[in-house]
Amino acid sequence: MKNIEFPIVLIHGQPGSSHDWDKVISLLKPLGTPRIFAPDRPGYTLDKPQAMSVGANARWLYTNLENKGIEKPILVAHSFGGAIALSFALQFPSKLSAIVLISSSGTRSGLSYFDHILAFPGMGEFVAATSILFAQKLIPLLESSPSPSSLPIVGQFLKNIPSQLVQDLPKSWLGLKLRSSPVWKSFAYEQRCLVKETPQLENSLPTIDIPISVIHGLEDEIISIQAGLDLARHLPKANLVPIANRGHFLPYEDPEVIVETIKNIQIQILNGV
């Protein structure tokens, strides 16, 4: 099956922007995809500068889809965006066809020590602001470090950002937008919400009864592969797609596997599996 017949909605992580999906979109367009919607989430755009909780992001997305007349899409979500997609499925179960989760949050095992540090009031703002402000200068130095475990917390996070994302910073979440939008505040606020909301979200996963593909890089050092395993175990209609030699930023590292997974889950929907 060549063509994509369902609308595709792409949900970026934290921090992030619609530009994180540029490679995926370039592969989707030739497949005749009827609608592709990749919004900048609240807190990462001047239109909606105030960050929201996981559940509120899902409700914000629902309103956008209703206003645009987008019906029964496949949600494709990265990292923090995965928790939003799962919350959407819990709140509006009849409004989706399927979900593709990529390096996704949504389970307790997906919360690292670093996540809890970022969720701590004051410390989270400091770490987020430091990471964002110095990313462009630090990443080239960090790439020569032998192991992320030998780096301080900020370095452990930044080392996992692919070099191509760094090149795209002027049009993404570390670019000019930073001058007029408090991206670091959004990041820290969302982190506190994620840590708070994840236990209830995980407990509710067995009630989500739609096809879900869980793509996870085996070398992901930001959200471990265990999180992907737990998502696939708790979700009744989920299948795990492990990707060898890949990390956290799969929309940059391997957009082809994302599009192939979308094709496969479409076949699953059409066959009524």
PDB file of C-alpha atoms in Angstrom:
ATOM      1  CA  MET A   1       0.000   0.000   0.000  1.00  0.00           C
ATOM      2  CA  LYS A   2       1.598   3.241  -1.157  1.00  0.00           C
ATOM      3  CA  ASN A   3      -0.777   5.995  -0.104  1.00  0.00           C
ATOM      4  CA  ILE A   4      -1.630   7.249   3.361  1.00  0.00           C
ATOM      5  CA  GLU A   5      -5.424   7.546   3.567  1.00  0.00           C
ATOM      6  CA  PHE A   6      -5.815   8.980   7.074  1.00  0.00           C
ATOM      7  CA  PRO A   7      -5.069  12.515   8.287  1.00  0.00           C
ATOM      8  CA  ILE A   8      -1.757  12.630  10.135  1.00  0.00           C
ATOM      9  CA  VAL A   9      -1.334  14.813  13.228  1.00  0.00           C
ATOM     10  CA  LEU A  10       2.253  15.297  14.436  1.00  0.00           C
ATOM     11  CA  ILE A  11       2.846  16.267  18.082  1.00  0.00           C
ATOM     12  CA  HIS A  12       6.314  17.512  19.032  1.00  0.00           C
ATOM     13  CA  GLY A  13       8.055  17.029  22.355  1.00  0.00           C
ATOM     14  CA  GLN A  14       9.531  19.405  24.906  1.00  0.00           C
ATOM     15  CA  PRO A  15      11.031  21.738  24.028  1.00  0.00           C
ATOM     16  CA  GLY A  16      10.241  21.466  20.354  1.00  0.00           C
ATOM     17  CA  SER A  17       8.461  22.894  17.351  1.00  0.00           C
ATOM     18  CA  SER A  18       6.665  21.863  14.188  1.00  0.00           C
ATOM     19  CA  HIS A  19      10.055  21.984  12.413  1.00  0.00           C
ATOM     20  CA  ASP A  20      11.062  18.833  14.270  1.00  0.00           C
ATOM     21  CA  TRP A  21       8.814  17.008  11.775  1.00  0.00           C
ATOM     22  CA  ASP A  22      10.236  18.501   8.569  1.00  0.00           C
ATOM     23  CA  LYS A  23      11.908  15.263   7.456  1.00  0.00           C
ATOM     24  CA  VAL A  24       8.846  13.165   8.253  1.00  0.00           C
ATOM     25  CA  ILE A  25       6.539  15.572   6.416  1.00  0.00           C
ATOM     26  CA  SER A  26       8.795  15.544   3.343  1.00  0.00           C
ATOM     27  CA  LEU A  27       8.357  11.758   3.195  1.00  0.00           C
ATOM     28  CA  LEU A  28       4.608  11.842   3.856  1.00  0.00           C
ATOM     29  CA  LYS A  29       3.666  14.375   1.188  1.00  0.00           C
ATOM     30  CA  PRO A  30       4.500  12.156  -1.837  1.00  0.00           C
ATOM     31  CA  LEU A  31       2.240   9.448  -0.361  1.00  0.00           C
ATOM     32  CA  GLY A  32      -0.893  11.494  -1.004  1.00  0.00           C
ATOM     33  CA  THR A  33      -1.601  12.036   2.692  1.00  0.00           C
ATOM     34  CA  PRO A  34      -4.987  13.866   2.802  1.00  0.00           C
ATOM     35  CA  ARG A  35      -4.131  16.170   5.717  1.00  0.00           C
ATOM     36  CA  ILE A  36      -0.910  16.781   7.656  1.00  0.00           C
ATOM     37  CA  PHE A  37      -1.200  18.925  10.767  1.00  0.00           C
ATOM     38  CA  ALA A  38       1.926  19.737  12.791  1.00  0.00           C
ATOM     39  CA  PRO A  39       1.124  22.507  15.279  1.00  0.00           C
ATOM     40  CA  ASP A  40       3.491  24.379  17.567  1.00  0.00           C
ATOM     41  CA  ARG A  41       2.219  23.465  21.009  1.00  0.00           C
ATOM     42  CA  PRO A  42       1.320  26.016  23.714  1.00  0.00           C
ATOM     43  CA  GLY A  43       4.431  27.445  25.333  1.00  0.00           C
ATOM     44  CA  TYR A  44       6.491  27.148  22.135  1.00  0.00           C
ATOM     45  CA  THR A  45       4.745  29.718  19.969  1.00  0.00           C
ATOM     46  CA  LEU A  46       3.904  33.380  20.371  1.00  0.00           C
ATOM     47  CA  ASP A  47       0.245  32.612  19.615  1.00  0.00           C
ATOM     48  CA  LYS A  48      -0.042  30.458  22.748  1.00  0.00           C
ATOM     49  CA  PRO A  49       2.831  31.482  25.018  1.00  0.00           C
ATOM     50  CA  GLN A  50       1.472  29.793  28.163  1.00  0.00           C
ATOM     51  CA  ALA A  51       2.540  26.161  28.600  1.00  0.00           C
ATOM     52  CA  MET A  52      -0.100  23.625  29.595  1.00  0.00           C
ATOM     53  CA  SER A  53      -0.309  20.344  31.456  1.00  0.00           C
ATOM     54  CA  VAL A  54      -0.406  17.002  29.627  1.00  0.00           C
ATOM     55  CA  GLY A  55      -4.196  16.767  29.875  1.00  0.00           C
ATOM     56  CA  ALA A  56      -4.714  20.411  28.896  1.00  0.00           C
ATOM     57  CA  ASN A  57      -2.463  19.935  25.836  1.00  0.00           C
ATOM     58  CA  ALA A  58      -4.724  17.072  24.758  1.00  0.00           C
ATOM     59  CA  ARG A  59      -7.820  19.249  25.131  1.00  0.00           C
ATOM     60  CA  TRP A  60      -6.124  22.083  23.239  1.00  0.00           C
ATOM     61  CA  LEU A  61      -5.307  19.664  20.415  1.00  0.00           C
ATOM     62  CA  TYR A  62      -8.884  18.346  20.353  1.00  0.00           C
ATOM     63  CA  THR A  63     -10.228  21.894  19.915  1.00  0.00           C
ATOM     64  CA  ASN A  64      -7.774  22.533  17.070  1.00  0.00           C
ATOM     65  CA  LEU A  65      -8.752  19.355  15.261  1.00  0.00           C
ATOM     66  CA  GLU A  66     -12.442  20.141  15.635  1.00  0.00           C
ATOM     67  CA  ASN A  67     -11.929  23.676  14.299  1.00  0.00           C
ATOM     68  CA  LYS A  68      -9.974  22.386  11.304  1.00  0.00           C
ATOM     69  CA  GLY A  69     -12.409  19.591  10.528  1.00  0.00           C
ATOM     70  CA  ILE A  70      -9.774  16.894  10.969  1.00  0.00           C
ATOM     71  CA  GLU A  71     -11.576  13.636  11.755  1.00  0.00           C
ATOM     72  CA  LYS A  72     -10.215  10.300  12.970  1.00  0.00           C
ATOM     73  CA  PRO A  73      -6.517  11.054  12.436  1.00  0.00           C
ATOM     74  CA  ILE A  74      -3.491   8.955  13.228  1.00  0.00           C
ATOM     75  CA  LEU A  75      -1.635  10.790  16.006  1.00  0.00           C
ATOM     76  CA  VAL A  76       2.142  10.609  15.646  1.00  0.00           C
ATOM     77  CA  ALA A  77       3.824  11.840  18.803  1.00  0.00           C
ATOM     78  CA  HIS A  78       7.407  12.257  20.006  1.00  0.00           C
ATOM     79  CA  SER A  79       8.672  12.175  23.607  1.00  0.00           C
ATOM     80  CA  PHE A  80       6.478  14.438  25.817  1.00  0.00           C
ATOM     81  CA  GLY A  81       4.055  14.527  22.890  1.00  0.00           C
ATOM     82  CA  GLY A  82       3.451  10.814  23.446  1.00  0.00           C
ATOM     83  CA  ALA A  83       1.949  11.488  26.856  1.00  0.00           C
ATOM     84  CA  ILE A  84      -0.319  14.055  25.204  1.00  0.00           C
ATOM     85  CA  ALA A  85      -1.429  11.525  22.575  1.00  0.00           C
ATOM     86  CA  LEU A  86      -2.233   8.965  25.272  1.00  0.00           C
ATOM     87  CA  SER A  87      -4.166  11.540  27.282  1.00  0.00           C
ATOM     88  CA  PHE A  88      -6.076  12.454  24.096  1.00  0.00           C
ATOM     89  CA  ALA A  89      -7.014   8.799  23.603  1.00  0.00           C
ATOM     90  CA  LEU A  90      -8.276   8.595  27.184  1.00  0.00           C
ATOM     91  CA  GLN A  91     -10.325  11.786  26.957  1.00  0.00           C
ATOM     92  CA  PHE A  92     -11.607  11.441  23.376  1.00  0.00           C
ATOM     93  CA  PRO A  93     -11.430   7.730  22.513  1.00  0.00           C
ATOM     94  CA  SER A  94     -13.813   7.920  19.544  1.00  0.00           C
ATOM     95  CA  LYS A  95     -11.879  10.705  17.811  1.00  0.00           C
ATOM     96  CA  LEU A  96      -8.762   8.727  16.813  1.00  0.00           C
ATOM     97  CA  SER A  97      -7.903   5.976  14.370  1.00  0.00           C
ATOM     98  CA  ALA A  98      -4.520   5.033  15.820  1.00  0.00           C
ATOM     99  CA  ILE A  99      -1.400   6.347  17.544  1.00  0.00           C
ATOM    100  CA  VAL A 100       2.291   6.084  16.706  1.00  0.00           C
ATOM    101  CA  LEU A 101       4.418   6.767  19.792  1.00  0.00           C
ATOM    102  CA  ILE A 102       8.068   7.708  19.261  1.00  0.00           C
ATOM    103  CA  SER A 103      10.568   7.668  22.167  1.00  0.00           C
ATOM    104  CA  SER A 104       7.488   8.279  24.263  1.00  0.00           C
ATOM    105  CA  SER A 105       6.713   9.374  27.785  1.00  0.00           C
ATOM    106  CA  GLY A 106       3.725   7.871  29.564  1.00  0.00           C
ATOM    107  CA  THR A 107       5.119   5.425  32.127  1.00  0.00           C
ATOM    108  CA  ARG A 108       6.964   5.729  35.432  1.00  0.00           C
ATOM    109  CA  SER A 109       9.924   3.937  33.871  1.00  0.00           C
ATOM    110  CA  GLY A 110      10.129   6.785  31.367  1.00  0.00           C
ATOM    111  CA  LEU A 111      10.927   9.242  34.153  1.00  0.00           C
ATOM    112  CA  SER A 112      14.637   9.438  34.909  1.00  0.00           C
ATOM    113  CA  TYR A 113      16.503  11.081  37.759  1.00  0.00           C
ATOM    114  CA  PHE A 114      17.069  13.990  35.376  1.00  0.00           C
ATOM    115  CA  ASP A 115      13.309  14.343  34.853  1.00  0.00           C
ATOM    116  CA  HIS A 116      12.743  14.659  38.574  1.00  0.00           C
ATOM    117  CA  ILE A 117      15.507  17.279  38.829  1.00  0.00           C
ATOM    118  CA  LEU A 118      13.840  19.287  36.063  1.00  0.00           C
ATOM    119  CA  ALA A 119      10.509  19.014  37.867  1.00  0.00           C
ATOM    120  CA  PHE A 120      11.895  20.527  41.068  1.00  0.00           C
ATOM    121  CA  PRO A 121      10.765  24.183  41.394  1.00  0.00           C
ATOM    122  CA  GLY A 122      13.616  26.607  40.768  1.00  0.00           C
ATOM    123  CA  MET A 123      16.147  23.908  39.834  1.00  0.00           C
ATOM    124  CA  GLY A 124      14.098  22.940  36.781  1.00  0.00           C
ATOM    125  CA  GLU A 125      14.009  26.512  35.505  1.00  0.00           C
ATOM    126  CA  PHE A 126      17.755  26.905  36.039  1.00  0.00           C
ATOM    127  CA  VAL A 127      18.708  23.666  34.274  1.00  0.00           C
ATOM    128  CA  ALA A 128      16.295  24.276  31.389  1.00  0.00           C
ATOM    129  CA  ALA A 129      17.458  27.857  30.857  1.00  0.00           C
ATOM    130  CA  THR A 130      21.124  26.864  31.036  1.00  0.00           C
ATOM    131  CA  SER A 131      20.637  23.994  28.596  1.00  0.00           C
ATOM    132  CA  ILE A 132      18.800  26.120  26.047  1.00  0.00           C
ATOM    133  CA  LEU A 133      20.984  29.206  26.233  1.00  0.00           C
ATOM    134  CA  PHE A 134      24.277  27.350  25.890  1.00  0.00           C
ATOM    135  CA  ALA A 135      23.276  24.435  23.663  1.00  0.00           C
ATOM    136  CA  GLN A 136      24.825  25.764  20.468  1.00  0.00           C
ATOM    137  CA  LYS A 137      28.168  26.393  22.150  1.00  0.00           C
ATOM    138  CA  LEU A 138      28.302  23.281  24.306  1.00  0.00           C
ATOM    139  CA  ILE A 139      27.160  20.534  21.951  1.00  0.00           C
ATOM    140  CA  PRO A 140      30.286  20.550  19.714  1.00  0.00           C
ATOM    141  CA  LEU A 141      32.414  20.172  22.869  1.00  0.00           C
ATOM    142  CA  LEU A 142      30.208  17.470  24.349  1.00  0.00           C
ATOM    143  CA  GLU A 143      30.344  15.374  21.188  1.00  0.00           C
ATOM    144  CA  SER A 144      34.002  14.639  21.966  1.00  0.00           C
ATOM    145  CA  SER A 145      33.227  13.448  25.512  1.00  0.00           C
ATOM    146  CA  PRO A 146      33.785   9.688  25.943  1.00  0.00           C
ATOM    147  CA  SER A 147      30.566   8.976  27.862  1.00  0.00           C
ATOM    148  CA  PRO A 148      27.432  10.890  28.848  1.00  0.00           C
ATOM    149  CA  SER A 149      27.661   9.374  32.334  1.00  0.00           C
ATOM    150  CA  SER A 150      30.842  11.366  32.940  1.00  0.00           C
ATOM    151  CA  LEU A 151      29.097  14.666  32.187  1.00  0.00           C
ATOM    152  CA  PRO A 152      27.126  16.957  34.475  1.00  0.00           C
ATOM    153  CA  ILE A 153      23.315  16.855  34.162  1.00  0.00           C
ATOM    154  CA  VAL A 154      23.110  19.561  31.482  1.00  0.00           C
ATOM    155  CA  GLY A 155      25.799  17.824  29.458  1.00  0.00           C
ATOM    156  CA  GLN A 156      24.077  14.446  29.661  1.00  0.00           C
ATOM    157  CA  PHE A 157      20.973  15.965  28.076  1.00  0.00           C
ATOM    158  CA  LEU A 158      22.710  18.044  25.423  1.00  0.00           C
ATOM    159  CA  LYS A 159      25.014  15.267  24.251  1.00  0.00           C
ATOM    160  CA  ASN A 160      21.972  13.339  23.052  1.00  0.00           C
ATOM    161  CA  ILE A 161      20.818  16.114  20.702  1.00  0.00           C
ATOM    162  CA  PRO A 162      21.788  15.185  17.111  1.00  0.00           C
ATOM    163  CA  SER A 163      24.047  17.592  15.256  1.00  0.00           C
ATOM    164  CA  GLN A 164      21.464  18.159  12.513  1.00  0.00           C
ATOM    165  CA  LEU A 165      18.967  19.442  15.076  1.00  0.00           C
ATOM    166  CA  VAL A 166      21.645  21.911  16.183  1.00  0.00           C
ATOM    167  CA  GLN A 167      21.978  23.114  12.594  1.00  0.00           C
ATOM    168  CA  ASP A 168      18.205  23.654  12.515  1.00  0.00           C
ATOM    169  CA  LEU A 169      18.135  25.708  15.719  1.00  0.00           C
ATOM    170  CA  PRO A 170      17.497  29.072  14.010  1.00  0.00           C
ATOM    171  CA  LYS A 171      14.079  27.806  12.862  1.00  0.00           C
ATOM    172  CA  SER A 172      13.328  25.602  15.837  1.00  0.00           C
ATOM    173  CA  TRP A 173      13.169  25.776  19.617  1.00  0.00           C
ATOM    174  CA  LEU A 174      16.565  27.410  20.247  1.00  0.00           C
ATOM    175  CA  GLY A 175      16.342  30.091  17.577  1.00  0.00           C
ATOM    176  CA  LEU A 176      14.989  33.614  17.445  1.00  0.00           C
ATOM    177  CA  LYS A 177      11.811  32.486  19.201  1.00  0.00           C
ATOM    178  CA  LEU A 178      13.843  32.297  22.415  1.00  0.00           C
ATOM    179  CA  ARG A 179      14.201  36.088  22.416  1.00  0.00           C
ATOM    180  CA  SER A 180      10.452  36.628  22.712  1.00  0.00           C
ATOM    181  CA  SER A 181       9.067  33.397  24.176  1.00  0.00           C
ATOM    182  CA  PRO A 182      10.127  31.937  27.564  1.00  0.00           C
ATOM    183  CA  VAL A 183      10.894  28.473  26.213  1.00  0.00           C
ATOM    184  CA  TRP A 184      12.823  27.457  29.329  1.00  0.00           C
ATOM    185  CA  LYS A 185       9.825  28.310  31.530  1.00  0.00           C
ATOM    186  CA  SER A 186       7.568  26.191  29.336  1.00  0.00           C
ATOM    187  CA  PHE A 187      10.018  23.300  29.550  1.00  0.00           C
ATOM    188  CA  ALA A 188      10.218  23.407  33.347  1.00  0.00           C
ATOM    189  CA  TYR A 189       6.453  23.791  33.790  1.00  0.00           C
ATOM    190  CA  GLU A 190       5.705  20.871  31.477  1.00  0.00           C
ATOM    191  CA  GLN A 191       8.239  18.750  33.317  1.00  0.00           C
ATOM    192  CA  ARG A 192       6.481  19.282  36.633  1.00  0.00           C
ATOM    193  CA  CYS A 193       3.163  18.388  35.000  1.00  0.00           C
ATOM    194  CA  LEU A 194       4.633  15.250  33.421  1.00  0.00           C
ATOM    195  CA  VAL A 195       6.024  13.946  36.694  1.00  0.00           C
ATOM    196  CA  LYS A 196       2.721  14.673  38.450  1.00  0.00           C
ATOM    197  CA  GLU A 197       0.414  13.212  35.782  1.00  0.00           C
ATOM    198  CA  THR A 198       2.390  10.143  34.686  1.00  0.00           C
ATOM    199  CA  PRO A 199       1.297   7.709  37.451  1.00  0.00           C
ATOM    200  CA  GLN A 200      -2.409   8.160  36.698  1.00  0.00           C
ATOM    201  CA  LEU A 201      -1.734   8.094  32.960  1.00  0.00           C
ATOM    202  CA  GLU A 202       0.152   4.811  33.245  1.00  0.00           C
ATOM    203  CA  ASN A 203      -2.585   3.266  35.378  1.00  0.00           C
ATOM    204  CA  SER A 204      -5.128   4.126  32.658  1.00  0.00           C
ATOM    205  CA  LEU A 205      -3.186   2.685  29.702  1.00  0.00           C
ATOM    206  CA  PRO A 206      -4.996  -0.690  29.667  1.00  0.00           C
ATOM    207  CA  THR A 207      -8.267   1.106  28.824  1.00  0.00           C
ATOM    208  CA  ILE A 208      -6.946   2.547  25.536  1.00  0.00           C
ATOM    209  CA  ASP A 209      -8.415   0.258  22.884  1.00  0.00           C
ATOM    210  CA  ILE A 210      -7.032   1.497  19.555  1.00  0.00           C
ATOM    211  CA  PRO A 211      -4.052   0.322  17.484  1.00  0.00           C
ATOM    212  CA  ILE A 212      -0.785   1.798  18.769  1.00  0.00           C
ATOM    213  CA  SER A 213       2.774   1.383  17.510  1.00  0.00           C
ATOM    214  CA  VAL A 214       5.574   2.090  19.980  1.00  0.00           C
ATOM    215  CA  ILE A 215       8.821   3.070  18.235  1.00  0.00           C
ATOM    216  CA  HIS A 216      11.835   3.277  20.516  1.00  0.00           C
ATOM    217  CA  GLY A 217      15.569   3.576  19.874  1.00  0.00           C
ATOM    218  CA  LEU A 218      17.641   0.991  21.717  1.00  0.00           C
ATOM    219  CA  GLU A 219      20.297   3.638  22.396  1.00  0.00           C
ATOM    220  CA  ASP A 220      17.871   6.221  23.809  1.00  0.00           C
ATOM    221  CA  GLU A 221      19.561   7.793  26.843  1.00  0.00           C
ATOM    222  CA  ILE A 222      16.784  10.311  27.544  1.00  0.00           C
ATOM    223  CA  ILE A 223      13.800   7.939  27.790  1.00  0.00           C
ATOM    224  CA  SER A 224      15.033   4.378  28.224  1.00  0.00           C
ATOM    225  CA  ILE A 225      13.901   1.424  26.138  1.00  0.00           C
ATOM    226  CA  GLN A 226      12.240   0.081  29.282  1.00  0.00           C
ATOM    227  CA  ALA A 227       9.617   2.812  28.893  1.00  0.00           C
ATOM    228  CA  GLY A 228       8.841   1.534  25.393  1.00  0.00           C
ATOM    229  CA  LEU A 229       8.606  -2.026  26.670  1.00  0.00           C
ATOM    230  CA  ASP A 230       6.232  -0.967  29.437  1.00  0.00           C
ATOM    231  CA  LEU A 231       4.022   0.993  27.030  1.00  0.00           C
ATOM    232  CA  ALA A 232       3.758  -2.001  24.714  1.00  0.00           C
ATOM    233  CA  ARG A 233       2.959  -4.250  27.688  1.00  0.00           C
ATOM    234  CA  HIS A 234       0.236  -2.036  29.190  1.00  0.00           C
ATOM    235  CA  LEU A 235      -1.525  -0.999  25.967  1.00  0.00           C
ATOM    236  CA  PRO A 236      -3.909  -3.753  24.744  1.00  0.00           C
ATOM    237  CA  LYS A 237      -3.428  -3.174  21.001  1.00  0.00           C
ATOM    238  CA  ALA A 238       0.193  -2.032  20.960  1.00  0.00           C
ATOM    239  CA  ASN A 239       3.188  -3.429  19.152  1.00  0.00           C
ATOM    240  CA  LEU A 240       6.794  -2.484  19.849  1.00  0.00           C
ATOM    241  CA  VAL A 241       9.104  -1.343  17.052  1.00  0.00           C
ATOM    242  CA  PRO A 242      12.643  -1.350  18.512  1.00  0.00           C
ATOM    243  CA  ILE A 243      15.254   0.487  16.451  1.00  0.00           C
ATOM    244  CA  ALA A 244      18.881  -0.557  16.803  1.00  0.00           C
ATOM    245  CA  ASN A 245      21.669   2.039  16.906  1.00  0.00           C
ATOM    246  CA  ARG A 246      19.236   4.930  17.331  1.00  0.00           C
ATOM    247  CA  GLY A 247      18.660   7.365  20.179  1.00  0.00           C
ATOM    248  CA  HIS A 248      15.907   9.687  21.302  1.00  0.00           C
ATOM    249  CA  PHE A 249      15.469  12.098  18.376  1.00  0.00           C
ATOM    250  CA  LEU A 250      14.086   9.670  15.801  1.00  0.00           C
ATOM    251  CA  PRO A 251      12.241  12.330  13.738  1.00  0.00           C
ATOM    252  CA  TYR A 252      15.756  13.543  12.852  1.00  0.00           C
ATOM    253  CA  GLU A 253      17.673  10.277  13.065  1.00  0.00           C
ATOM    254  CA  ASP A 254      15.321   7.900  11.247  1.00  0.00           C
ATOM    255  CA  PRO A 255      12.229   9.526   9.692  1.00  0.00           C
ATOM    256  CA  GLU A 256      11.933   6.612   7.270  1.00  0.00           C
ATOM    257  CA  VAL A 257      11.068   4.146  10.041  1.00  0.00           C
ATOM    258  CA  ILE A 258       8.382   6.522  11.304  1.00  0.00           C
ATOM    259  CA  VAL A 259       6.699   6.734   7.902  1.00  0.00           C
ATOM    260  CA  GLU A 260       6.961   2.974   7.415  1.00  0.00           C
ATOM    261  CA  THR A 261       5.321   2.450  10.804  1.00  0.00           C
ATOM    262  CA  ILE A 262       2.496   4.823   9.825  1.00  0.00           C
ATOM    263  CA  LYS A 263       1.937   2.741   6.682  1.00  0.00           C
ATOM    264  CA  ASN A 264       1.867  -0.470   8.695  1.00  0.00           C
ATOM    265  CA  ILE A 265      -0.574   0.809  11.290  1.00  0.00           C
ATOM    266  CA  GLN A 266      -2.834   2.036   8.489  1.00  0.00           C
ATOM    267  CA  ILE A 267      -2.945  -1.505   7.103  1.00  0.00           C
ATOM    268  CA  GLN A 268      -3.805  -2.708  10.592  1.00  0.00           C
ATOM    269  CA  ILE A 269      -6.707  -0.241  10.816  1.00  0.00           C
ATOM    270  CA  LEU A 270      -8.073  -1.070   7.364  1.00  0.00           C
ATOM    271  CA  ASN A 271      -7.907  -4.795   8.118  1.00  0.00           C
ATOM    272  CA  GLY A 272      -9.811  -4.235  11.347  1.00  0.00           C
ATOM    273  CA  VAL A 273      -7.088  -5.767  13.496  1.00  0.00           C
TER     274      VAL A 273
END
